[in-house]
Amino acid sequence: MRFEAIWQLALARLRLARVPAGAILENLGSGAASLQATNGDVEAAIGRAITSAAARVPWRSDCLLQAMAASAMLRRRNLASHVCIGVRRGAGGALEAHAWLVASGGIVTGMLPDLTEFRVIPVEKFAGFNVTLRS
């Protein structure tokens, strides 16, 4: 599963460089935010594989890339998921954003101890956001 995770992270990186952010987020879907880990065994295994692979690849694999890769892996297994995007004010008032993937009622990727500090923005708000993200 780790090889598949590395492959999906690479594909997500390429897609993020070429496709407008609004189209990517639209395809990741929307739904209720969750602040707890997923209960599903397959979902949890995919989350662990993505986290492990992201720490080892030679490119930056932040939260959105991880959500994209995990979403693709879940989709290959006919399992539904959706992304949550949250923002908060960080140190010095800087705006910080974070993405996490939800499946089976819980978080697959993007779990943070201070996740409750992020205000969730409905993914629909990003429709038509035609900027290519660079990380």
PDB file of C-alpha atoms in Angstrom:
ATOM      1  CA  MET A   1       0.000   0.000   0.000  1.00  0.00           C
ATOM      2  CA  ARG A   2       2.956   2.344   0.579  1.00  0.00           C
ATOM      3  CA  PHE A   3       3.977   2.205  -3.104  1.00  0.00           C
ATOM      4  CA  GLU A   4       0.435   3.120  -4.105  1.00  0.00           C
ATOM      5  CA  ALA A   5       0.542   6.002  -1.607  1.00  0.00           C
ATOM      6  CA  ILE A   6       3.801   7.304  -3.095  1.00  0.00           C
ATOM      7  CA  TRP A   7       2.359   7.016  -6.605  1.00  0.00           C
ATOM      8  CA  GLN A   8      -0.829   8.851  -5.629  1.00  0.00           C
ATOM      9  CA  LEU A   9       1.175  11.611  -3.912  1.00  0.00           C
ATOM     10  CA  ALA A  10       3.190  12.070  -7.115  1.00  0.00           C
ATOM     11  CA  LEU A  11       0.033  12.221  -9.222  1.00  0.00           C
ATOM     12  CA  ALA A  12      -1.525  14.702  -6.786  1.00  0.00           C
ATOM     13  CA  ARG A  13       1.584  16.890  -6.972  1.00  0.00           C
ATOM     14  CA  LEU A  14       1.421  16.944 -10.787  1.00  0.00           C
ATOM     15  CA  ARG A  15      -2.306  17.629 -10.769  1.00  0.00           C
ATOM     16  CA  LEU A  16      -1.946  20.457  -8.269  1.00  0.00           C
ATOM     17  CA  ALA A  17       0.618  22.101 -10.534  1.00  0.00           C
ATOM     18  CA  ARG A  18      -1.613  21.902 -13.624  1.00  0.00           C
ATOM     19  CA  VAL A  19      -5.271  22.051 -12.606  1.00  0.00           C
ATOM     20  CA  PRO A  20      -7.050  25.078 -11.104  1.00  0.00           C
ATOM     21  CA  ALA A  21      -7.628  24.759  -7.360  1.00  0.00           C
ATOM     22  CA  GLY A  22     -11.401  25.148  -7.702  1.00  0.00           C
ATOM     23  CA  ALA A  23     -11.630  22.119 -10.000  1.00  0.00           C
ATOM     24  CA  ILE A  24      -9.521  20.010  -7.658  1.00  0.00           C
ATOM     25  CA  LEU A  25     -11.557  20.921  -4.589  1.00  0.00           C
ATOM     26  CA  GLU A  26     -14.819  20.407  -6.450  1.00  0.00           C
ATOM     27  CA  ASN A  27     -13.761  16.856  -7.324  1.00  0.00           C
ATOM     28  CA  LEU A  28     -12.801  16.128  -3.721  1.00  0.00           C
ATOM     29  CA  GLY A  29     -16.382  16.784  -2.667  1.00  0.00           C
ATOM     30  CA  SER A  30     -17.838  18.332   0.428  1.00  0.00           C
ATOM     31  CA  GLY A  31     -19.641  17.179   3.511  1.00  0.00           C
ATOM     32  CA  ALA A  32     -19.751  17.485   7.254  1.00  0.00           C
ATOM     33  CA  ALA A  33     -16.514  18.241   9.054  1.00  0.00           C
ATOM     34  CA  SER A  34     -15.174  15.681  11.479  1.00  0.00           C
ATOM     35  CA  LEU A  35     -12.686  16.118  14.306  1.00  0.00           C
ATOM     36  CA  GLN A  36     -12.175  12.445  15.164  1.00  0.00           C
ATOM     37  CA  ALA A  37     -10.137   9.693  13.561  1.00  0.00           C
ATOM     38  CA  THR A  38     -11.946   7.385  11.155  1.00  0.00           C
ATOM     39  CA  ASN A  39     -13.403   4.106  12.404  1.00  0.00           C
ATOM     40  CA  GLY A  40     -12.905   2.230   9.143  1.00  0.00           C
ATOM     41  CA  ASP A  41      -9.996  -0.210   8.956  1.00  0.00           C
ATOM     42  CA  VAL A  42      -9.292   0.385   5.261  1.00  0.00           C
ATOM     43  CA  GLU A  43      -9.575   4.141   5.669  1.00  0.00           C
ATOM     44  CA  ALA A  44      -7.219   4.128   8.661  1.00  0.00           C
ATOM     45  CA  ALA A  45      -4.694   1.958   6.778  1.00  0.00           C
ATOM     46  CA  ILE A  46      -4.766   4.356   3.832  1.00  0.00           C
ATOM     47  CA  GLY A  47      -4.275   7.305   6.189  1.00  0.00           C
ATOM     48  CA  ARG A  48      -1.230   5.637   7.751  1.00  0.00           C
ATOM     49  CA  ALA A  49       0.210   4.763   4.321  1.00  0.00           C
ATOM     50  CA  ILE A  50      -0.212   8.334   3.060  1.00  0.00           C
ATOM     51  CA  THR A  51       1.319   9.848   6.215  1.00  0.00           C
ATOM     52  CA  SER A  52       4.259   7.481   6.036  1.00  0.00           C
ATOM     53  CA  ALA A  53       4.843   8.029   2.310  1.00  0.00           C
ATOM     54  CA  ALA A  54       4.505  11.831   2.620  1.00  0.00           C
ATOM     55  CA  ALA A  55       7.312  11.875   5.162  1.00  0.00           C
ATOM     56  CA  ARG A  56       9.625   9.990   2.787  1.00  0.00           C
ATOM     57  CA  VAL A  57       9.092  11.439  -0.689  1.00  0.00           C
ATOM     58  CA  PRO A  58      11.626  14.025  -1.914  1.00  0.00           C
ATOM     59  CA  TRP A  59       8.949  16.662  -2.620  1.00  0.00           C
ATOM     60  CA  ARG A  60       6.766  18.646  -0.276  1.00  0.00           C
ATOM     61  CA  SER A  61       3.552  16.720   0.453  1.00  0.00           C
ATOM     62  CA  ASP A  62       1.380  19.008   2.535  1.00  0.00           C
ATOM     63  CA  CYS A  63      -2.144  18.444   3.758  1.00  0.00           C
ATOM     64  CA  LEU A  64      -3.940  19.091   0.455  1.00  0.00           C
ATOM     65  CA  LEU A  65      -1.683  16.689  -1.468  1.00  0.00           C
ATOM     66  CA  GLN A  66      -2.249  14.054   1.201  1.00  0.00           C
ATOM     67  CA  ALA A  67      -6.021  14.541   1.023  1.00  0.00           C
ATOM     68  CA  MET A  68      -5.941  14.272  -2.773  1.00  0.00           C
ATOM     69  CA  ALA A  69      -3.847  11.088  -2.704  1.00  0.00           C
ATOM     70  CA  ALA A  70      -5.928   9.412   0.007  1.00  0.00           C
ATOM     71  CA  SER A  71      -9.130  10.363  -1.811  1.00  0.00           C
ATOM     72  CA  ALA A  72      -7.848   8.669  -4.973  1.00  0.00           C
ATOM     73  CA  MET A  73      -6.911   5.539  -3.026  1.00  0.00           C
ATOM     74  CA  LEU A  74     -10.347   5.392  -1.395  1.00  0.00           C
ATOM     75  CA  ARG A  75     -12.070   5.976  -4.745  1.00  0.00           C
ATOM     76  CA  ARG A  76     -10.161   2.989  -6.220  1.00  0.00           C
ATOM     77  CA  ARG A  77     -11.753   0.904  -3.466  1.00  0.00           C
ATOM     78  CA  ASN A  78     -15.223   2.359  -4.067  1.00  0.00           C
ATOM     79  CA  LEU A  79     -15.186   4.162  -0.721  1.00  0.00           C
ATOM     80  CA  ALA A  80     -16.629   7.663  -0.419  1.00  0.00           C
ATOM     81  CA  SER A  81     -14.737  10.574   1.091  1.00  0.00           C
ATOM     82  CA  HIS A  82     -14.746  14.353   1.132  1.00  0.00           C
ATOM     83  CA  VAL A  83     -12.308  17.125   1.925  1.00  0.00           C
ATOM     84  CA  CYS A  84     -12.617  19.779   4.611  1.00  0.00           C
ATOM     85  CA  ILE A  85     -10.726  23.069   4.360  1.00  0.00           C
ATOM     86  CA  GLY A  86     -10.266  25.184   7.462  1.00  0.00           C
ATOM     87  CA  VAL A  87      -8.594  28.500   8.235  1.00  0.00           C
ATOM     88  CA  ARG A  88      -7.371  30.196  11.398  1.00  0.00           C
ATOM     89  CA  ARG A  89      -5.262  33.125  12.502  1.00  0.00           C
ATOM     90  CA  GLY A  90      -1.796  31.972  13.420  1.00  0.00           C
ATOM     91  CA  ALA A  91       1.027  33.651  15.253  1.00  0.00           C
ATOM     92  CA  GLY A  92       1.270  37.315  14.393  1.00  0.00           C
ATOM     93  CA  GLY A  93      -2.157  37.274  12.771  1.00  0.00           C
ATOM     94  CA  ALA A  94      -1.071  35.343   9.678  1.00  0.00           C
ATOM     95  CA  LEU A  95      -3.829  33.354   7.992  1.00  0.00           C
ATOM     96  CA  GLU A  96      -3.217  29.603   8.056  1.00  0.00           C
ATOM     97  CA  ALA A  97      -5.148  27.008   6.066  1.00  0.00           C
ATOM     98  CA  HIS A  98      -5.408  23.258   6.529  1.00  0.00           C
ATOM     99  CA  ALA A  99      -7.064  20.427   4.600  1.00  0.00           C
ATOM    100  CA  TRP A 100      -8.203  17.091   5.962  1.00  0.00           C
ATOM    101  CA  LEU A 101      -9.973  14.150   4.370  1.00  0.00           C
ATOM    102  CA  VAL A 102     -13.057  12.595   5.954  1.00  0.00           C
ATOM    103  CA  ALA A 103     -14.374   9.086   5.298  1.00  0.00           C
ATOM    104  CA  SER A 104     -16.506   6.711   7.378  1.00  0.00           C
ATOM    105  CA  GLY A 105     -17.373   9.581   9.697  1.00  0.00           C
ATOM    106  CA  GLY A 106     -13.793  10.385  10.663  1.00  0.00           C
ATOM    107  CA  ILE A 107     -10.503  11.870   9.577  1.00  0.00           C
ATOM    108  CA  VAL A 108      -8.295   9.830   7.229  1.00  0.00           C
ATOM    109  CA  THR A 109      -5.532  12.425   6.660  1.00  0.00           C
ATOM    110  CA  GLY A 110      -4.829  15.797   8.204  1.00  0.00           C
ATOM    111  CA  MET A 111      -5.496  15.115  11.894  1.00  0.00           C
ATOM    112  CA  LEU A 112      -4.030  17.858  14.093  1.00  0.00           C
ATOM    113  CA  PRO A 113      -4.221  18.206  17.876  1.00  0.00           C
ATOM    114  CA  ASP A 114      -5.509  21.784  17.496  1.00  0.00           C
ATOM    115  CA  LEU A 115      -7.915  21.114  14.627  1.00  0.00           C
ATOM    116  CA  THR A 116     -10.794  22.672  16.578  1.00  0.00           C
ATOM    117  CA  GLU A 117      -9.108  26.073  16.101  1.00  0.00           C
ATOM    118  CA  PHE A 118      -9.766  25.958  12.340  1.00  0.00           C
ATOM    119  CA  ARG A 119     -12.958  27.445  10.961  1.00  0.00           C
ATOM    120  CA  VAL A 120     -14.302  25.210   8.205  1.00  0.00           C
ATOM    121  CA  ILE A 121     -14.998  26.857   4.848  1.00  0.00           C
ATOM    122  CA  PRO A 122     -17.540  25.017   2.680  1.00  0.00           C
ATOM    123  CA  VAL A 123     -15.755  23.620  -0.361  1.00  0.00           C
ATOM    124  CA  GLU A 124     -18.534  25.075  -2.540  1.00  0.00           C
ATOM    125  CA  LYS A 125     -17.044  28.521  -1.795  1.00  0.00           C
ATOM    126  CA  PHE A 126     -14.038  27.519  -3.903  1.00  0.00           C
ATOM    127  CA  ALA A 127     -16.099  26.813  -7.041  1.00  0.00           C
ATOM    128  CA  GLY A 128     -14.698  28.884  -9.870  1.00  0.00           C
ATOM    129  CA  PHE A 129     -11.474  29.529  -7.968  1.00  0.00           C
ATOM    130  CA  ASN A 130      -9.293  29.180 -11.047  1.00  0.00           C
ATOM    131  CA  VAL A 131      -5.850  29.657  -9.570  1.00  0.00           C
ATOM    132  CA  THR A 132      -3.184  27.008  -9.921  1.00  0.00           C
ATOM    133  CA  LEU A 133      -1.662  26.360  -6.499  1.00  0.00           C
ATOM    134  CA  ARG A 134       2.091  26.070  -6.114  1.00  0.00           C
ATOM    135  CA  SER A 135       3.755  24.591  -3.071  1.00  0.00           C
TER     136      SER A 135
END
